[in-house]
Coordinates of C-alpha atoms in Angstrom, one line a residue:
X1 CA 17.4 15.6 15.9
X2 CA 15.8 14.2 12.7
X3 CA 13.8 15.9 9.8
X4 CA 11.4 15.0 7.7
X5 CA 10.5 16.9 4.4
X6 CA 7.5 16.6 2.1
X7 CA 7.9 18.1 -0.7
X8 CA 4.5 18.6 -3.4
X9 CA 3.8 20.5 -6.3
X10 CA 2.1 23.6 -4.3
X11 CA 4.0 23.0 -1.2
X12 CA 6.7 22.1 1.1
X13 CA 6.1 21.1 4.9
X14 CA 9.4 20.3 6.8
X15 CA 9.8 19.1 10.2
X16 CA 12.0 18.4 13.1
X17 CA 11.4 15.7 15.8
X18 CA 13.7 14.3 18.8
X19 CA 14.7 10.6 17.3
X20 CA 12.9 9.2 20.7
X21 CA 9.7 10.3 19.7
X22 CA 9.5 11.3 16.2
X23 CA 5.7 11.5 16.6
X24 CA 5.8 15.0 18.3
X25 CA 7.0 17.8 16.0
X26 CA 9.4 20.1 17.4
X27 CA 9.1 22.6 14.7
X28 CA 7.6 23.0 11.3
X29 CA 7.1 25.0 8.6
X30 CA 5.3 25.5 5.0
X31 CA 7.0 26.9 2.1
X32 CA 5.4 27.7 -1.3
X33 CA 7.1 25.3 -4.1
X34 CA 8.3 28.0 -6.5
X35 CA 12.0 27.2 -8.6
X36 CA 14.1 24.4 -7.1
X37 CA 16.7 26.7 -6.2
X38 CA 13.9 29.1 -4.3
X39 CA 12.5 26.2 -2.6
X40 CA 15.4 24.2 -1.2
X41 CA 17.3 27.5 -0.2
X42 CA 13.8 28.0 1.6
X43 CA 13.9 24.3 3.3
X44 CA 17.6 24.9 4.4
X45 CA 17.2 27.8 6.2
X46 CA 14.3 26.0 8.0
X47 CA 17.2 23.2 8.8
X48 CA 19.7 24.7 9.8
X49 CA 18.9 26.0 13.4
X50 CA 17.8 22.8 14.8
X51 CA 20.9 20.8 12.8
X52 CA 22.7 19.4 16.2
X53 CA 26.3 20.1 15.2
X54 CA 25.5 21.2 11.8
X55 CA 24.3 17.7 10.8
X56 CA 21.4 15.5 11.8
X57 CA 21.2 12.2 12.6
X58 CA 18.9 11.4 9.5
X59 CA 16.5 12.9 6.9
X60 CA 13.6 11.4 5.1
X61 CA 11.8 12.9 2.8
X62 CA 8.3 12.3 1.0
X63 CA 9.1 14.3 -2.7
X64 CA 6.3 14.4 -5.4
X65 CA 7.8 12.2 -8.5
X66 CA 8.7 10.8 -10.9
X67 CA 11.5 10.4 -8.5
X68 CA 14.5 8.0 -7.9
X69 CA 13.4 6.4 -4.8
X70 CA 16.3 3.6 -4.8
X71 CA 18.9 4.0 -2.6
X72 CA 21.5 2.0 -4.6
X73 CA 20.6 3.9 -8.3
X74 CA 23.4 6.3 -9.4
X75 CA 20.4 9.0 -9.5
X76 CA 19.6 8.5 -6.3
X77 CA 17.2 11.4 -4.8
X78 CA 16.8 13.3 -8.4
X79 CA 13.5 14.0 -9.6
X80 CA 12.9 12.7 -13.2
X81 CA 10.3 13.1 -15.6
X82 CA 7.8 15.3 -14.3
X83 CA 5.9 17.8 -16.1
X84 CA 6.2 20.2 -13.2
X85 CA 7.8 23.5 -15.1
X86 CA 11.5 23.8 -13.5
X87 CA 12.0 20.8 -11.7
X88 CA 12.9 18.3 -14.3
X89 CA 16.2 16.5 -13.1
X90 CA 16.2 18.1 -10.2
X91 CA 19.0 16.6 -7.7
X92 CA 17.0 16.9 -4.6
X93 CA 18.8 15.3 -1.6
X94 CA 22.2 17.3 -2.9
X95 CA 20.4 20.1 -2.3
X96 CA 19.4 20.1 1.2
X97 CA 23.4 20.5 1.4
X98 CA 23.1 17.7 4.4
X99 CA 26.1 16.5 6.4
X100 CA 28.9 14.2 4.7
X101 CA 27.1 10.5 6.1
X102 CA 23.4 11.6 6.3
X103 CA 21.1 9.1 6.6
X104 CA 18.4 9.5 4.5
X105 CA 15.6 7.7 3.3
X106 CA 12.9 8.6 0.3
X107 CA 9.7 7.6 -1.0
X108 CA 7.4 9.4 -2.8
X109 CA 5.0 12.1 -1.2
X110 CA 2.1 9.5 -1.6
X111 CA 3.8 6.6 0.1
X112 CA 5.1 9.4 2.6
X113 CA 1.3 10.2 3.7
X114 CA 0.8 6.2 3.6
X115 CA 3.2 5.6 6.0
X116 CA 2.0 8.9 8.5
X117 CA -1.5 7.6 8.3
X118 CA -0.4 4.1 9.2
X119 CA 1.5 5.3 12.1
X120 CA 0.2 8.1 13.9
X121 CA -3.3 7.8 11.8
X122 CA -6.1 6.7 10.1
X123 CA -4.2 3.2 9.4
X124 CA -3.4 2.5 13.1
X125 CA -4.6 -0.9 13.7
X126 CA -4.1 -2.3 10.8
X127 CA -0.9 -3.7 8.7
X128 CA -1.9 -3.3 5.3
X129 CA -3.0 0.1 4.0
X130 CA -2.7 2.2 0.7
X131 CA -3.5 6.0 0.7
X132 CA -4.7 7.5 -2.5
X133 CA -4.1 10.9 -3.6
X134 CA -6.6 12.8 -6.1
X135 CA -5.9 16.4 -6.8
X136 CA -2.8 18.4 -9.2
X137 CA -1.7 14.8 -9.4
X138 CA -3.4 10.7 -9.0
X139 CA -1.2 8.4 -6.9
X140 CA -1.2 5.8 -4.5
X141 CA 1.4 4.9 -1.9
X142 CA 1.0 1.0 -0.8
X143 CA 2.0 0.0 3.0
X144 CA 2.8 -3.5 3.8
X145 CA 3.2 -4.8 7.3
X146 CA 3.9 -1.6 8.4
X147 CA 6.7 -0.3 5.6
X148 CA 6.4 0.4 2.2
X149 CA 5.5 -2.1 -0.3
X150 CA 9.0 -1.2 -2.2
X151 CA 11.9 1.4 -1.7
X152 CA 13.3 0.2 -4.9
X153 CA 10.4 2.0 -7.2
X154 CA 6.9 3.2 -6.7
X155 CA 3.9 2.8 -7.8
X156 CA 2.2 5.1 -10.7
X157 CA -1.6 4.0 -10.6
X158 CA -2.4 7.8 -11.3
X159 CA -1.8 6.4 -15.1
X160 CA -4.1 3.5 -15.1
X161 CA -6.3 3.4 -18.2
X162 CA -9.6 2.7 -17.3
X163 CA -13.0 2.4 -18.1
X164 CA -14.3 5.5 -20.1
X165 CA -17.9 6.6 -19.0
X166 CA -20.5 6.2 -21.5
X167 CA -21.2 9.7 -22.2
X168 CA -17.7 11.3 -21.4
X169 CA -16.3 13.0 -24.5
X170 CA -13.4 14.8 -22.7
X171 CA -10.1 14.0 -24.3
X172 CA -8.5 14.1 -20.9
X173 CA -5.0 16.4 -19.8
X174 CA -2.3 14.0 -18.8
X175 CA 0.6 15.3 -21.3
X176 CA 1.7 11.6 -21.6
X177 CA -1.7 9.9 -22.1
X178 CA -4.6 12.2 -22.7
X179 CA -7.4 9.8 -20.8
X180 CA -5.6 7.9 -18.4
X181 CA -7.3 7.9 -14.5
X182 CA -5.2 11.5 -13.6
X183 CA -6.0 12.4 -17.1
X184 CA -9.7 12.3 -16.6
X185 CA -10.2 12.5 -12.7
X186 CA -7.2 15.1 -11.5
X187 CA -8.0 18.4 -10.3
X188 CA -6.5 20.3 -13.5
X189 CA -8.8 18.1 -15.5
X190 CA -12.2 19.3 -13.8
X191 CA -11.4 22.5 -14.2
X192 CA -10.2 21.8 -18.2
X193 CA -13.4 19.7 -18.2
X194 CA -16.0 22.1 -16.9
X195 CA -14.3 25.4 -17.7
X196 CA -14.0 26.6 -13.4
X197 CA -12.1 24.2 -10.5
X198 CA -14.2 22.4 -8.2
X199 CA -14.6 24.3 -5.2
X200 CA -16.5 26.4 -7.8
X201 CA -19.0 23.8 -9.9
X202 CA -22.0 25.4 -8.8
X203 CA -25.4 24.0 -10.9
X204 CA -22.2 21.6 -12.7
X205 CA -21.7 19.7 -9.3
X206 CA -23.5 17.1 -9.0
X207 CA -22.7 16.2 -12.4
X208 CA -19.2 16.8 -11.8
X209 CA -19.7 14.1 -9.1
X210 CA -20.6 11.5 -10.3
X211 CA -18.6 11.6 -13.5
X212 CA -15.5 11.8 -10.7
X213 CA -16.9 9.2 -8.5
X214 CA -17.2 6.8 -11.7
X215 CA -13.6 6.6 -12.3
X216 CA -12.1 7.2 -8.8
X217 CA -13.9 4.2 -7.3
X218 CA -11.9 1.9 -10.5
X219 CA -9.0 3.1 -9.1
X220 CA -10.2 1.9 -5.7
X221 CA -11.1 -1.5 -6.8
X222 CA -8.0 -2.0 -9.1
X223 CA -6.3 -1.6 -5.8
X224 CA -8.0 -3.7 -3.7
X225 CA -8.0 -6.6 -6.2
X226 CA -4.3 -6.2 -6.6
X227 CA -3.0 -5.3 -3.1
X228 CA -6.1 -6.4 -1.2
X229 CA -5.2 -3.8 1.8
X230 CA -7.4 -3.8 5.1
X231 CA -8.1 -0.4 4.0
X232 CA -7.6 2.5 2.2
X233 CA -7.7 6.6 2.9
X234 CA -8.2 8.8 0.4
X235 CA -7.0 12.2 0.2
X236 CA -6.3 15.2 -1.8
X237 CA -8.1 18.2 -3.0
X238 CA -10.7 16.8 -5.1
X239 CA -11.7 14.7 -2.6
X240 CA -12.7 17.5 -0.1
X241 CA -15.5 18.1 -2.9
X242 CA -18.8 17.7 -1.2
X243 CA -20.6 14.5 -1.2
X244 CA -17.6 13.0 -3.7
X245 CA -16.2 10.6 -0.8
X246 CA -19.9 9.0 -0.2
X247 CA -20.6 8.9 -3.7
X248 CA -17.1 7.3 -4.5
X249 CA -18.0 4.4 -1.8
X250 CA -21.4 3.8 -3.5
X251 CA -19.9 3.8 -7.0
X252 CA -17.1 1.2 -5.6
X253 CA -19.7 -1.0 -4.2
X254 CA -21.6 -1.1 -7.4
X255 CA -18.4 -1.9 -9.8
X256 CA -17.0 -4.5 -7.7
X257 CA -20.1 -6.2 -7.7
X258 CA -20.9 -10.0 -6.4
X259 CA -16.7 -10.6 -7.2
X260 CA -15.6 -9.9 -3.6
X261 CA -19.4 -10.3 -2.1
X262 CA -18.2 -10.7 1.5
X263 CA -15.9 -7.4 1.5
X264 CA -16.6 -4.6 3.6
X265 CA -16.3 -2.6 0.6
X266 CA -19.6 -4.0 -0.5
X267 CA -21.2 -1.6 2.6
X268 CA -20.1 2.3 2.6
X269 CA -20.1 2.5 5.7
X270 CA -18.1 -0.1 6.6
X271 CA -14.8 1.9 7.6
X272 CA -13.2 0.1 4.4
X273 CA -12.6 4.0 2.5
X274 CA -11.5 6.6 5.2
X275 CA -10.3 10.1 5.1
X276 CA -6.9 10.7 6.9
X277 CA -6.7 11.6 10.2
X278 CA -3.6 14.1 9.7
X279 CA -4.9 16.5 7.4
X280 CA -1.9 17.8 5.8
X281 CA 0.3 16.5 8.2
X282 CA -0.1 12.9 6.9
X283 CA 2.9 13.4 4.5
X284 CA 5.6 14.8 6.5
X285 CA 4.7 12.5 9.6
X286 CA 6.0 9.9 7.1
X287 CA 9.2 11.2 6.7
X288 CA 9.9 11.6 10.1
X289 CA 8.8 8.5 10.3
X290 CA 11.3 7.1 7.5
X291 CA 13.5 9.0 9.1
X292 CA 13.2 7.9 12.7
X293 CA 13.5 3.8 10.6
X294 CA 17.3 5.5 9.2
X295 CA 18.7 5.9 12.7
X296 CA 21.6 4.1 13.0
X297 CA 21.5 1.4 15.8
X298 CA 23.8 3.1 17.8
X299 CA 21.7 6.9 17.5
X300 CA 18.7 4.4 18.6
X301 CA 20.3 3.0 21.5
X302 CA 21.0 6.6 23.0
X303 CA 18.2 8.4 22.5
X304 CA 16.2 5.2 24.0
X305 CA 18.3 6.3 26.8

């Protein structure tokens, strides 16, 4: 068996899939992210039944960040500096308590949904794709030919300082830079900014809108001027606001401009911005898919059969 583990600031979805077809979950489960002791007890008692001999054949794991995502770092698997109360250098793969040999691979939760999408799908089809993330957090996880565009570091575009609007007076709630892009745009920051969260704006929504939309489409176009993807899917809870996603298309269209006149992003309707296809189940279909890349050529060989 492999596993695959996503692990968020709300939440924790785990999985277990056969290594022939990690695709089709076997079993899964949700657990509330409370203390890091709490939660990984939690995730381990989810493991253990379908652990094959008390171990599995590997583990990957999509974990919200800062985290170490390189495999040859002496903090391999720890969480860093995150402002998440609790989890600050939090040794993460130690404690899933895994078998001595483990294969395990780990990006972060972003690039975890990135790689789901890609394979299983909104992103099937293509071989460039980055999935963006607006909600608690602002993140982007970058797909390159089918992998990740690094497991050395990661990207943290939620920290972009951008463009302020014009009549936007709102000194912004990112503890580390006030007005960055998650500063302004995250889902803590609506609710700071309009005094109630946005499933409940009311008369403030369509304000609330297009204040979002203004600096969620620079996000979009710093991406596809850097990474140039054939297309990006955008998720998270502030973007299940209603009529954000459209207006975010138009707003891109507008800021990109004449630069990149023969891009599909220049028509919001092109297919260029999509939702995902996975719903929550973007992230953890990731790590099982990281998981299923760990195998050991010998563990793919038999369970090809």
């Amino acid at each position: 068996m492999i596993a695959g583990i996503e692990t968020g600031g709300t939440k924790v979805i785990c999985a277990v899939a056969d290594p022939q077809d990690p695709g089709v979950l076997v079993d899964q489960a949700r657990i509330d992210t409370t203390s890091p002791a709490e939660t990984l007890a939690a995730v381990r008692d989810f493991l253990a039944p379908h652990a094959v001999g008390g171990r599995f054949d590997a583990v990957g794991i999509a974990s919200f960040g800062p985290v170490e995502v390189d495999a040859a770092a002496e903090r391999f698997g720890w969480i860093t500096s995150t402002p998440k109360p609790g989890w600050r250098d939090t040794d993460l793969v130690a404690g899933l308590h895994l078998a001595p040999g483990t294969p395990v691979r780990l990006v972060t939760d972003v690039t975890g949904a990135a790689l789901g999408e890609h394979r299983f799908g909104a992103g099937r089809g293509v071989s460039d794709l980055v999935y963006v993330t607006v909600g608690t957090g602002v993140g982007a996880g970058i797909v390159v030919g089918g992998v990740p565009f690094t497991l050395r570091s990661h990207p943290e575009l939620g920290h972009l300082i951008i463009r302020r609007h014009a009549d936007d007076s709102f000194p912004g709630v990112c503890p580390f830079h006030g007005d960055c892009l998650e500063g302004l745009a995250s889902g803590p920051s609506i609710t700071a900014r309009w005094g109630r969260p946005g499933t409940d704006l009311g008369s403030l929504h369509q304000d609330a809108v297009a204040l979002s939309a203004y600096y969620i489409a620079q996000l979009l176009a710093t991406v596809t001027y850097a990474v140039a993807p054939q297309r990006i899917v955008v998720g998270g809870g502030v973007l299940k606001t209603a009529g954000l996603l459209d207006a975010v298309r138009e707003q891109l269209a507008l800021l990109v401009g004449g630069a990149l006149a023969e891009h599909p992003l220049t028509d919001p309707g092109s297919g260029y911005v999509v939702r995902p296809a996975l719903g929550d189940e973007s992230g953890v279909r990731g790590a099982l898919s990281l998981a299923g890349d760990a195998l050991p050529l010998g563990a793919v060989l038999a369970a090809a059969g």
